[in-house]
mmCIF file of C-alpha atoms in Angstrom:
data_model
loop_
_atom_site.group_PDB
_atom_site.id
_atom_site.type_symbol
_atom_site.label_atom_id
_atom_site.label_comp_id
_atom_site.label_asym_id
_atom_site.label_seq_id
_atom_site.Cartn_x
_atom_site.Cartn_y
_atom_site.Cartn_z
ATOM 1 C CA UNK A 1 18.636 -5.645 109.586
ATOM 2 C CA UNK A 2 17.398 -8.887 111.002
ATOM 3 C CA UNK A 3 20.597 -9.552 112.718
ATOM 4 C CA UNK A 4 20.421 -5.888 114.676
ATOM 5 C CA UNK A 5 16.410 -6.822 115.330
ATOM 6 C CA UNK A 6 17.706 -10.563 117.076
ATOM 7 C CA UNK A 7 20.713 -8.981 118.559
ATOM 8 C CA UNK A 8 17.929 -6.533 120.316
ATOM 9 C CA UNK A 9 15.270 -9.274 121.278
ATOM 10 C CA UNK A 10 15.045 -9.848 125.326
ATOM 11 C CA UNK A 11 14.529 -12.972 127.067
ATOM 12 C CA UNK A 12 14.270 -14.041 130.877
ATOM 13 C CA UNK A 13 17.147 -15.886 132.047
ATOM 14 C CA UNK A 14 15.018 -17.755 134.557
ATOM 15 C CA UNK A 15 12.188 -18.501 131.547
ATOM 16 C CA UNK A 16 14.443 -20.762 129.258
ATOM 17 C CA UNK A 17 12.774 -23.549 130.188
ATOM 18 C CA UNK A 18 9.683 -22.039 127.710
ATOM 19 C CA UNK A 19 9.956 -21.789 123.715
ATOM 20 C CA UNK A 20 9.900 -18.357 123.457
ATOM 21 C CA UNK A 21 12.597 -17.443 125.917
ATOM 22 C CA UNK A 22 14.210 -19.985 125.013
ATOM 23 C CA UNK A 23 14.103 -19.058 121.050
ATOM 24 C CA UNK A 24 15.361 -15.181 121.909
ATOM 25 C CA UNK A 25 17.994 -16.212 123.803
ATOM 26 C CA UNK A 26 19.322 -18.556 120.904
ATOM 27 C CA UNK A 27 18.837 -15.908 118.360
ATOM 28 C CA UNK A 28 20.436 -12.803 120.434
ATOM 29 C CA UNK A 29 23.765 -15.843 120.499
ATOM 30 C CA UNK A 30 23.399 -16.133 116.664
ATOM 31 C CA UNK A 31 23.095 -13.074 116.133
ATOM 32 C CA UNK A 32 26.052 -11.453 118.619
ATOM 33 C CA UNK A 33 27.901 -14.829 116.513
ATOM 34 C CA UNK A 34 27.298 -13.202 113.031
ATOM 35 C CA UNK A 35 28.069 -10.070 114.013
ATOM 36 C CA UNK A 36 31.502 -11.149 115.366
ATOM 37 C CA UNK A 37 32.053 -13.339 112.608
ATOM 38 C CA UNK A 38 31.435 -9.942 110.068
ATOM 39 C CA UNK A 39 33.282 -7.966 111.838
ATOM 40 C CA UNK A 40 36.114 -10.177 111.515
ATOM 41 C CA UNK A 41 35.687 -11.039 108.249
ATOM 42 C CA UNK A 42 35.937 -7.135 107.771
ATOM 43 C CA UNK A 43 39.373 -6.835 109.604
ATOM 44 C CA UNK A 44 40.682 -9.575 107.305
ATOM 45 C CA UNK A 45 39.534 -8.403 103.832
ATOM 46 C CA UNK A 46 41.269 -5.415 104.546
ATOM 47 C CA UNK A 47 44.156 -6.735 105.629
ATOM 48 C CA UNK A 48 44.249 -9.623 102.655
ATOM 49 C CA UNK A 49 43.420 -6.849 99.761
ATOM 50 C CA UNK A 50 46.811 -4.915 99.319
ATOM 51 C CA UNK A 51 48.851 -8.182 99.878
ATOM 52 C CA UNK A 52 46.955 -9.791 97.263
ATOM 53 C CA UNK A 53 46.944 -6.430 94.990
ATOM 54 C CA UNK A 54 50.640 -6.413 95.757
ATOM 55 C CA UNK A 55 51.230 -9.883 94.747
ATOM 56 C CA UNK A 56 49.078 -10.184 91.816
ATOM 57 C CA UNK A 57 48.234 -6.809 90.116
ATOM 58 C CA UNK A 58 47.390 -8.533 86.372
ATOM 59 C CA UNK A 59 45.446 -11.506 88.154
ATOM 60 C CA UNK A 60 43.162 -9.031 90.453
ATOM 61 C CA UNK A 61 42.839 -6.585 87.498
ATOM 62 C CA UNK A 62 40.881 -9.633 85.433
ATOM 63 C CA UNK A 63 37.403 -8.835 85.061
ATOM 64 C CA UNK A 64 35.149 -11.091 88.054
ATOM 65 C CA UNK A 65 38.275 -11.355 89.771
ATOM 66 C CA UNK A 66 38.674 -9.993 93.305
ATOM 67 C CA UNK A 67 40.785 -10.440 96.101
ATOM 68 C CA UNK A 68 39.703 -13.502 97.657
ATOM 69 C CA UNK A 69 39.475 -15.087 94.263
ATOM 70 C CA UNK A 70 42.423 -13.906 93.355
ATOM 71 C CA UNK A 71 44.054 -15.049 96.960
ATOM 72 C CA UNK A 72 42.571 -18.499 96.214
ATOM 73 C CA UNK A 73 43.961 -18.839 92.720
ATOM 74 C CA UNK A 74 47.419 -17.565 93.492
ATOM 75 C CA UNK A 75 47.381 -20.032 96.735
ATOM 76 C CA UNK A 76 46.528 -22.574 94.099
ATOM 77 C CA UNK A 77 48.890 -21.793 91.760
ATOM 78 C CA UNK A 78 51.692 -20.736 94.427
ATOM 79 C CA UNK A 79 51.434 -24.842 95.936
ATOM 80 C CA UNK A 80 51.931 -26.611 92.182
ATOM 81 C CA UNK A 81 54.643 -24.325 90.540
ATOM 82 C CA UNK A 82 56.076 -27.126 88.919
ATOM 83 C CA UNK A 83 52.752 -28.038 87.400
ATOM 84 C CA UNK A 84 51.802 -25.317 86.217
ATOM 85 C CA UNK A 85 53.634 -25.454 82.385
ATOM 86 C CA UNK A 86 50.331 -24.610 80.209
ATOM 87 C CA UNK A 87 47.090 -23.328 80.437
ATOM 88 C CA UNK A 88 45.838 -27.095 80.368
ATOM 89 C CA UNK A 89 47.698 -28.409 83.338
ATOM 90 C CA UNK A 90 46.333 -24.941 84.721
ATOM 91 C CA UNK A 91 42.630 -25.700 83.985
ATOM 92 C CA UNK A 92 43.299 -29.681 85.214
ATOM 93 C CA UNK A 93 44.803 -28.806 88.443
ATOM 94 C CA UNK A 94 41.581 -26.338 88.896
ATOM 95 C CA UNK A 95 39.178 -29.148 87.833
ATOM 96 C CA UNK A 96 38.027 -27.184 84.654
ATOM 97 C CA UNK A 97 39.796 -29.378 81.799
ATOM 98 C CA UNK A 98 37.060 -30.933 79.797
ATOM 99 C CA UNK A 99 36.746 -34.907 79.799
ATOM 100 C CA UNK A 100 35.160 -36.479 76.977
ATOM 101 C CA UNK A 101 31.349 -37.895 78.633
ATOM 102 C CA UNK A 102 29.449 -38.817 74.863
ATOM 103 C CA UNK A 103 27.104 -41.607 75.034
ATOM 104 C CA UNK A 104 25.885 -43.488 71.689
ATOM 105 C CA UNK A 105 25.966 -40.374 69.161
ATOM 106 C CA UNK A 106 25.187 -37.552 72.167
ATOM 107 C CA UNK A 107 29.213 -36.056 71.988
ATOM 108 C CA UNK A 108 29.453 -33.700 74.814
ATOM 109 C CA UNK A 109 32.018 -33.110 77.525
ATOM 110 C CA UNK A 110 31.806 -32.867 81.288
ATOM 111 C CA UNK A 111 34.405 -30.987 83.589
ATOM 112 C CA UNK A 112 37.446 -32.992 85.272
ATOM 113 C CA UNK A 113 36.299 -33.725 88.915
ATOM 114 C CA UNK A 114 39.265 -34.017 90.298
ATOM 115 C CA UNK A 115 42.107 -30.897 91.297
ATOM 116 C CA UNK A 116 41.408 -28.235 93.732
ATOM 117 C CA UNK A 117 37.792 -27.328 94.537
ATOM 118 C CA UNK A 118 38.581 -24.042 96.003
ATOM 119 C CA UNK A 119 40.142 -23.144 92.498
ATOM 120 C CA UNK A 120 37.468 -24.625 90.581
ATOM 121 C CA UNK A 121 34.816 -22.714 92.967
ATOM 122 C CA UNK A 122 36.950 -19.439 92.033
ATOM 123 C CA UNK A 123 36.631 -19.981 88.173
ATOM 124 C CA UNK A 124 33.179 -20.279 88.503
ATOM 125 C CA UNK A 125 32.973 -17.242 90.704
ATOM 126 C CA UNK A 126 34.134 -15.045 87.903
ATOM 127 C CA UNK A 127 32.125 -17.055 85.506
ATOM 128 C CA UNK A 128 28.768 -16.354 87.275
ATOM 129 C CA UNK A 129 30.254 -12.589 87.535
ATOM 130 C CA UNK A 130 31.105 -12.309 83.494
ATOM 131 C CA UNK A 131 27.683 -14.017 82.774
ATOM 132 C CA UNK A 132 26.225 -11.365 84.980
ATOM 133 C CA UNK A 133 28.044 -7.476 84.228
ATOM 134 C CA UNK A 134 30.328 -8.032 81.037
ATOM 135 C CA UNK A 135 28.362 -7.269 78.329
ATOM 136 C CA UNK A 136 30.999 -10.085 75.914
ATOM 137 C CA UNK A 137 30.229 -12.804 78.014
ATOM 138 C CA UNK A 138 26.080 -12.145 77.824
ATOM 139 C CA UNK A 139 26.233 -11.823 74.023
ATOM 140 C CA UNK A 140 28.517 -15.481 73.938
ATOM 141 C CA UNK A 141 25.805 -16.993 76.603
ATOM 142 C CA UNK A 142 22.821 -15.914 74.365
ATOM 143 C CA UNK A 143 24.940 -17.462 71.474
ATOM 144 C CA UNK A 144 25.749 -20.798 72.954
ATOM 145 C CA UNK A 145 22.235 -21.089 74.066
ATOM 146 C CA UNK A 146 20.658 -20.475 70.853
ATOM 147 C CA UNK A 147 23.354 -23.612 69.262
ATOM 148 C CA UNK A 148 21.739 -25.265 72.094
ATOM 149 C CA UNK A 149 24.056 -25.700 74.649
ATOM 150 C CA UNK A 150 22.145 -25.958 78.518
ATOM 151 C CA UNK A 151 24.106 -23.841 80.723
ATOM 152 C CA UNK A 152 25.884 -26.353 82.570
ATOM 153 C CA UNK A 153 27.686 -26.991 79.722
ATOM 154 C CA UNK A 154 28.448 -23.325 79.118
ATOM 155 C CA UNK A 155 29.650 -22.501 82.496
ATOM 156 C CA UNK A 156 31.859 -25.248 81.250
ATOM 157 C CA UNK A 157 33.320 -23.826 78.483
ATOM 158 C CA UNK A 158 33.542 -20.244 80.282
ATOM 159 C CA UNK A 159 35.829 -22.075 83.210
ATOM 160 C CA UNK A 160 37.729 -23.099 80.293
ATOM 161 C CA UNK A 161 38.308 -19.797 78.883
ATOM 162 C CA UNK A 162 38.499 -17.685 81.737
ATOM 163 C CA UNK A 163 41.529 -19.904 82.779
ATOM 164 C CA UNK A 164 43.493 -19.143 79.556
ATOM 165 C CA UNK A 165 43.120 -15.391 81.202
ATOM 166 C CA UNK A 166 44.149 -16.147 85.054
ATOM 167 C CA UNK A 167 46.801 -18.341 83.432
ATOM 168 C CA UNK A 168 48.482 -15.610 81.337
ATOM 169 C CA UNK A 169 48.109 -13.251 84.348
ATOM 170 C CA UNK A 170 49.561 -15.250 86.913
ATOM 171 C CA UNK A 171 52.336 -16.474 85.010
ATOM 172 C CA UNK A 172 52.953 -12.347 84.276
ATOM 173 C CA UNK A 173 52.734 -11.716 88.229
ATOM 174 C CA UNK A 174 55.171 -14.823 89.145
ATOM 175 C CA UNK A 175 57.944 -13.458 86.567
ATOM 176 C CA UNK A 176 57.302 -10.306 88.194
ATOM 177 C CA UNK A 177 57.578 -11.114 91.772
ATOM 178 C CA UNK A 178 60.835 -13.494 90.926
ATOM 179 C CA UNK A 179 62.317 -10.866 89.167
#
């Protein structure tokens, strides 16, 4: 709605030299911008969705998981075959394996920093998503919380699980599309 209102604003060519003019005709250019960007963006999900469903039916049938997360996890996975042997290696190369961060008698853990960030920002796309709509993942947030765990360190230990799931359904959707 406020992109059709800027897109619609009129300004005076031969007034840019005055703020308001000046301001319309920046936002009717940002605005035309995000429209063309959408529109694109449009064209390409639509295009991207049945090659991803194609490739990766268990992956994209994970709950949170869509097709641009699943596109980003199966790019991720599809660079580092060789690396991918376990779950862990799975959950390092995503930057979601725990590393030990306890000071004095305070024993907690803090995720790995390092591996792919566009993996890592995928895990915690369906993490935010579970936490949100699936009604197991609200009842194991209320129950970390009240143990008193912050939810930093639950988002944690949700990446952690939810890659034991992609990593069981991408392994399925490799064998299937070497087969």
């Amino acid at each position: 709605m406020l992109v059709s209102r800027c897109t619609a604003l009129t300004y005076d060519p031969a007034r840019l030299h005055e703020p308001e003019h000046a301001t319309a005709a920046a936002l009717v250019g940002l605005a035309r911008r995000v429209t063309a960007l959408t529109e694109e963006i449009t064209v390409l999900d639509r295009q991207v969705t049945p090659i991803v469903q194609s490739a990766a039916p268990r992956t994209t049938a994970l709950f949170g998981v869509g097709p641009e997360v699943a596109a980003q996890l199966l790019t991720t996975a599809g660079d580092n075959p060789d690396r991918l042997h376990s779950e862990a290696a799975l959950a390092h190369l995503c930057g979601a394996a725990p590393i030990p961060a306890s000071s004095g008698r305070v024993r907690r853990h803090r995720l790995h920093r390092g591996g792919d960030r566009g993996a890592n920002h995928a895990l915690h796309t369906i993490a935010l998503c579970r936490t949100r709509y699936d009604p197991r993942t609200r009842a194991y947030l209320h129950r970390r919380i009240a143990e008193g765990l912050s939810k930093q360190e639950i988002l944690r230990c949700l990446k952690r699980y939810i890659v034991r799931d992609v990593y069981t359904a991408l392994r399925a959707d490799f064998a299937a599309l070497t087969t």
